[in-house]
Short mmCIF file of C-alpha atoms in Angstrom, two decimals:
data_model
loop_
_atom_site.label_atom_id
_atom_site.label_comp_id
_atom_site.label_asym_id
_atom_site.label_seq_id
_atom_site.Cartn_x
_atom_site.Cartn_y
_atom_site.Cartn_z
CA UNK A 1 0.00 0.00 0.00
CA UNK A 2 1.21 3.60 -1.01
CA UNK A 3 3.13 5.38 2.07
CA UNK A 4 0.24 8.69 1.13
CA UNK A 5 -1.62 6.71 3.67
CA UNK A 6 -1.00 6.71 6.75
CA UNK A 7 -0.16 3.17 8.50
CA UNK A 8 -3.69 2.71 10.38
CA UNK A 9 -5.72 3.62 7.07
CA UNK A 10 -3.45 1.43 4.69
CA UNK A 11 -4.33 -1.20 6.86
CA UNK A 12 -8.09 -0.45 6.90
CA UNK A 13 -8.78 -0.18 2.97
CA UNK A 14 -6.27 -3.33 2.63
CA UNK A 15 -9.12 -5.62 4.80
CA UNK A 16 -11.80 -4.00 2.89
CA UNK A 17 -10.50 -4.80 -0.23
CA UNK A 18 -10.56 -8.20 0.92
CA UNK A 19 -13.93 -8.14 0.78
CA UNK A 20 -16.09 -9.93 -2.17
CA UNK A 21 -17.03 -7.06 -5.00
CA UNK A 22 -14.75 -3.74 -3.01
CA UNK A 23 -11.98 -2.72 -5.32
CA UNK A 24 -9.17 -0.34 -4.36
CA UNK A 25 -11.06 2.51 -4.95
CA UNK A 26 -14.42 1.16 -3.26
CA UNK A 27 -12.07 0.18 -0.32
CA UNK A 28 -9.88 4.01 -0.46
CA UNK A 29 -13.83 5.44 -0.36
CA UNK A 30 -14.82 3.26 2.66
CA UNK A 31 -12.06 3.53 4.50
CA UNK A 32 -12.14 7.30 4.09
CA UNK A 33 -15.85 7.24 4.63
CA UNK A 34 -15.39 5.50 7.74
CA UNK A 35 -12.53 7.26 9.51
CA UNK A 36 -14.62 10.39 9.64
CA UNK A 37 -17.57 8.71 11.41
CA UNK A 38 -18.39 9.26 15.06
CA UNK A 39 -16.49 6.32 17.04
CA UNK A 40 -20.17 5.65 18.32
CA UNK A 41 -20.91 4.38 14.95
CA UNK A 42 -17.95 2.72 14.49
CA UNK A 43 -17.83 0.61 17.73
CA UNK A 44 -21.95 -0.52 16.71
CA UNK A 45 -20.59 -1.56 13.64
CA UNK A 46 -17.45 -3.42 15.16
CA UNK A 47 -20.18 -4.88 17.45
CA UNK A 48 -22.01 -5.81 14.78
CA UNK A 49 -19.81 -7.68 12.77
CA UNK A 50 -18.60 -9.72 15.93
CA UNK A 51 -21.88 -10.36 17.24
CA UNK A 52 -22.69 -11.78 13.91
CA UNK A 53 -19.66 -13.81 13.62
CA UNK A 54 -20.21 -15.10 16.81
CA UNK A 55 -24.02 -15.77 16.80
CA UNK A 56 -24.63 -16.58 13.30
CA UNK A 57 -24.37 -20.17 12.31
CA UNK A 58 -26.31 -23.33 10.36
CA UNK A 59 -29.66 -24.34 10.76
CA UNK A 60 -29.59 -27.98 11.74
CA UNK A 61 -31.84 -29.14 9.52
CA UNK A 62 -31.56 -27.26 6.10
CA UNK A 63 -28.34 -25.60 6.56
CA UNK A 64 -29.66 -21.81 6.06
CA UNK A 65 -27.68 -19.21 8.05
CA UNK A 66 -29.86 -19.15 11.31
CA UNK A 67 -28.74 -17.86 14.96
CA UNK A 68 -30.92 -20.85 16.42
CA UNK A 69 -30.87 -24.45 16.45
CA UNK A 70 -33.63 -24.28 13.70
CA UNK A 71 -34.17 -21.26 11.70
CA UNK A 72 -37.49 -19.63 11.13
CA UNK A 73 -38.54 -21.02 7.67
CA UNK A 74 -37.78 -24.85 8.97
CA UNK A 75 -39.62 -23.69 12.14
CA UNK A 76 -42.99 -22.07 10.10
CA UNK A 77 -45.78 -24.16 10.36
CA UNK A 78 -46.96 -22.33 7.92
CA UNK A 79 -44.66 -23.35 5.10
CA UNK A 80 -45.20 -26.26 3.00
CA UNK A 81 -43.46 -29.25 4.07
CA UNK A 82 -44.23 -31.46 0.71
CA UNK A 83 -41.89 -29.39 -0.80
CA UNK A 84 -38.07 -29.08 -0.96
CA UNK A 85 -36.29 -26.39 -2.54
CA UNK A 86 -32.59 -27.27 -3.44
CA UNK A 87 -30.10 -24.13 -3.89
CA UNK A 88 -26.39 -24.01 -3.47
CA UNK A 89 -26.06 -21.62 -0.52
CA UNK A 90 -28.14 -19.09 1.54
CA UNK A 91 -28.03 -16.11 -1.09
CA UNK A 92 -29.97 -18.40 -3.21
CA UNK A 93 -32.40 -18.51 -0.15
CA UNK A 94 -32.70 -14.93 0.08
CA UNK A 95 -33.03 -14.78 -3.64
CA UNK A 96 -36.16 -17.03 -3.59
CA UNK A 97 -37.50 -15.38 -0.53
CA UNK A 98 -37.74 -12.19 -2.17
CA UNK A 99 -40.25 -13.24 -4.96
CA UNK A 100 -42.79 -14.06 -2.35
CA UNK A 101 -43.93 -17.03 -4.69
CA UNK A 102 -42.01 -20.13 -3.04
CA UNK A 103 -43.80 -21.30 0.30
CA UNK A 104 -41.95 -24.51 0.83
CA UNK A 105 -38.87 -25.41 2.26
CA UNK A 106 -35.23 -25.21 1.85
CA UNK A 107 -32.45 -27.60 1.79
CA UNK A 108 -28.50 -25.70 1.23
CA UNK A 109 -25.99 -27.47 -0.42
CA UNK A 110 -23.00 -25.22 0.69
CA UNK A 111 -21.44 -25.10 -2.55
CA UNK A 112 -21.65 -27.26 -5.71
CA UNK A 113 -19.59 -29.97 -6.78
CA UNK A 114 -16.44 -29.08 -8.51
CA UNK A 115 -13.28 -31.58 -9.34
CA UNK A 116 -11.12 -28.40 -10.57
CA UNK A 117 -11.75 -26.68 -7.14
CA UNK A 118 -11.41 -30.31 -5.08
CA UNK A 119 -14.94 -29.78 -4.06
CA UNK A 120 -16.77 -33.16 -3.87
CA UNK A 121 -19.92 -34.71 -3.39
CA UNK A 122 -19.10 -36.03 0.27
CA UNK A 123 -18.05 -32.42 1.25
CA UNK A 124 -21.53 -31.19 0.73
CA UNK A 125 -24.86 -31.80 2.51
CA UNK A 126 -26.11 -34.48 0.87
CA UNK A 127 -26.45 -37.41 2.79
CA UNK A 128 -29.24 -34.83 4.93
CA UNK A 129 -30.99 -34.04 1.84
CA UNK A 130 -31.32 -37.44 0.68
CA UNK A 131 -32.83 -38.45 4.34
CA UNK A 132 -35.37 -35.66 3.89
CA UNK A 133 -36.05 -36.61 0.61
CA UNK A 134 -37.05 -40.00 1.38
CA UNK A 135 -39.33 -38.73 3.95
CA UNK A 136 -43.18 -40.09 3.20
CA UNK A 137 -44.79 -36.59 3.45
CA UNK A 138 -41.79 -34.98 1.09
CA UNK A 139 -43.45 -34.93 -2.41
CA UNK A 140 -41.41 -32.67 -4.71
CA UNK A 141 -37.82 -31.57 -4.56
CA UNK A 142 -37.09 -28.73 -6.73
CA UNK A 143 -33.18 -28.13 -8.11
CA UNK A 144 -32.37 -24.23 -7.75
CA UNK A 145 -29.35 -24.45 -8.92
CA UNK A 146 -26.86 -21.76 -11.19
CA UNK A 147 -26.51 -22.75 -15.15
CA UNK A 148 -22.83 -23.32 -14.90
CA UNK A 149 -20.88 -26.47 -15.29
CA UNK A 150 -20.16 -27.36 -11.58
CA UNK A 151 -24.75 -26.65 -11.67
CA UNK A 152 -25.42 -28.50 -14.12
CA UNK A 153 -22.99 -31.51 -12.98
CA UNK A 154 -24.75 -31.04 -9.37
CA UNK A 155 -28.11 -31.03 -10.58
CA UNK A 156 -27.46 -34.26 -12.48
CA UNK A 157 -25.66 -36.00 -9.53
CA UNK A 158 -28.60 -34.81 -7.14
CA UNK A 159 -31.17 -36.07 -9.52
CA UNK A 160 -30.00 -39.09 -9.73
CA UNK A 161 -29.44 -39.47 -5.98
CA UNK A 162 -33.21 -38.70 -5.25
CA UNK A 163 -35.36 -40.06 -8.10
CA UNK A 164 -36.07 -43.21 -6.30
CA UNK A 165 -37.77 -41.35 -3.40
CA UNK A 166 -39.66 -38.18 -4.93
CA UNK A 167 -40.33 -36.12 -7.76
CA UNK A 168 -37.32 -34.38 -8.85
CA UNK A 169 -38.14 -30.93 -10.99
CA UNK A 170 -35.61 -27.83 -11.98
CA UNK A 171 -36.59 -24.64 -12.26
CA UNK A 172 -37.19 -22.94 -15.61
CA UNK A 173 -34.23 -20.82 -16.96
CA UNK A 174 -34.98 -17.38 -18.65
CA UNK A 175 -31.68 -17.52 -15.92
CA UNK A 176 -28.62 -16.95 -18.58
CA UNK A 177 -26.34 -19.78 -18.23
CA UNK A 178 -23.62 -18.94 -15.73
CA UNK A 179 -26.05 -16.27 -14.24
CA UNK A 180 -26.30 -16.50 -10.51
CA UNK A 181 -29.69 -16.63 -8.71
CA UNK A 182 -28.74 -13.82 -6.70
CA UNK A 183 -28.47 -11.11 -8.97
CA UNK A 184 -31.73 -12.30 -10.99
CA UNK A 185 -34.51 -10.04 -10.51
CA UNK A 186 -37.57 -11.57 -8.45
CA UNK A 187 -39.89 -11.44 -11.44
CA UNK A 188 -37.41 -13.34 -13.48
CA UNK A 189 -36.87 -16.00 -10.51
CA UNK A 190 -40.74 -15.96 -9.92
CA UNK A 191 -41.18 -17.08 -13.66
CA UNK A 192 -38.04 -20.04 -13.22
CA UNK A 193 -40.34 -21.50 -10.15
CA UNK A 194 -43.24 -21.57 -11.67
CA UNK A 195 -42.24 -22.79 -15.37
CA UNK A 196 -40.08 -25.44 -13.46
CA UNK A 197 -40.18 -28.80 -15.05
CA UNK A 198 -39.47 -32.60 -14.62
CA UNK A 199 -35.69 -33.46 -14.92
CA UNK A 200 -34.82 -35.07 -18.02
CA UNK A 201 -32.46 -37.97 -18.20
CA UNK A 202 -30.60 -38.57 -21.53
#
């Protein structure tokens, strides 16, 4: 880092720009941003971040970011437990959530399986999907999951895993292929759920 900042500020915009989508000049602007704040604001949002480090963890049962044992959609009575909704990791979830049309459950992969990256089946959560899957009461499981190669090699792996217990659909992609489910807009995913169909085997 340039010696025009000073030692404590170098070292600030250096962690930001650690972060996922901050660039040198997003992380200068922060940094500068921040250092002018009232140290009220700063210690809430150093509090912040550490409580949610600290409290923030998996929900036992489908693996969404919860700060209890369960989280609140596993927990809902009033979601739909005859369906299963399979995405890659809890931005998908929020995704989903945010088109107001999906009223079953979840079930997060953390991650997708990828040989280049060493990322394999056994490292994901898939031995707790396929127990839910087999459940009598679960009827559908639906695969939410990106257009890219390491998706599309999941999807196939997953649908093979679980067509002996259930129905096994994908959504509908007006997605492009490498999109990511996060950055779709809600009408867009809202159109993908409902135009989901049976997956094909070749």
């Amino acid at each position: 880092m340039s010696s025009v900042y000073t030692r404590p500020l170098a070292r600030l915009i250096e962690q930001l720009q650690r972060l996922p989508g901050i660039g040198p000049k997003t992380a200068q602007r922060l940094a500068l941003y921040l250092v002018k704040r009232p140290e009220a604001d700063i210690q809430a949002l150093a509090q912040a971040l550490l409580e949610a480090k600290q409290q923030v963890g998996l929900c036992s049962v489908c693996f969404h970011l919860s700060a209890e044992p369960v989280c609140d959609i596993c927990a809902s009575p009033q979601r739909d437990d005859q369906t299963l909704c399979v995405v890659a990791d809890s931005r998908d979830v929020i995704a989903i959530e945010k088109t107001r049309e999906y009223h079953g459950k979840y079930h997060v992969l953390g991650g997708l399986i990828s040989p280049m990256e060493g990322i394999t089946p056994e490292q994901l959560h898939l031995q707790p999907l396929i127990q839910r899957a087999s459940q009598a009461n679960v009827k559908e499981v639906i695969l939410a999951i990106n257009p890219s190669i390491e998706g599309e090699t999941t999807t196939l792996y997953i649908g093979q895993l679980l067509r002996p217990f259930v129905t096994v659909t994908r959504i509908a992609f007006g997605l492009p292929v490498g999109g990511d489910l996060d950055y779709a807009d809600e009408m867009t995913l809202a159109r993908a759920l409902a135009g989901r169909r049976e997956l094909e085997w070749h």
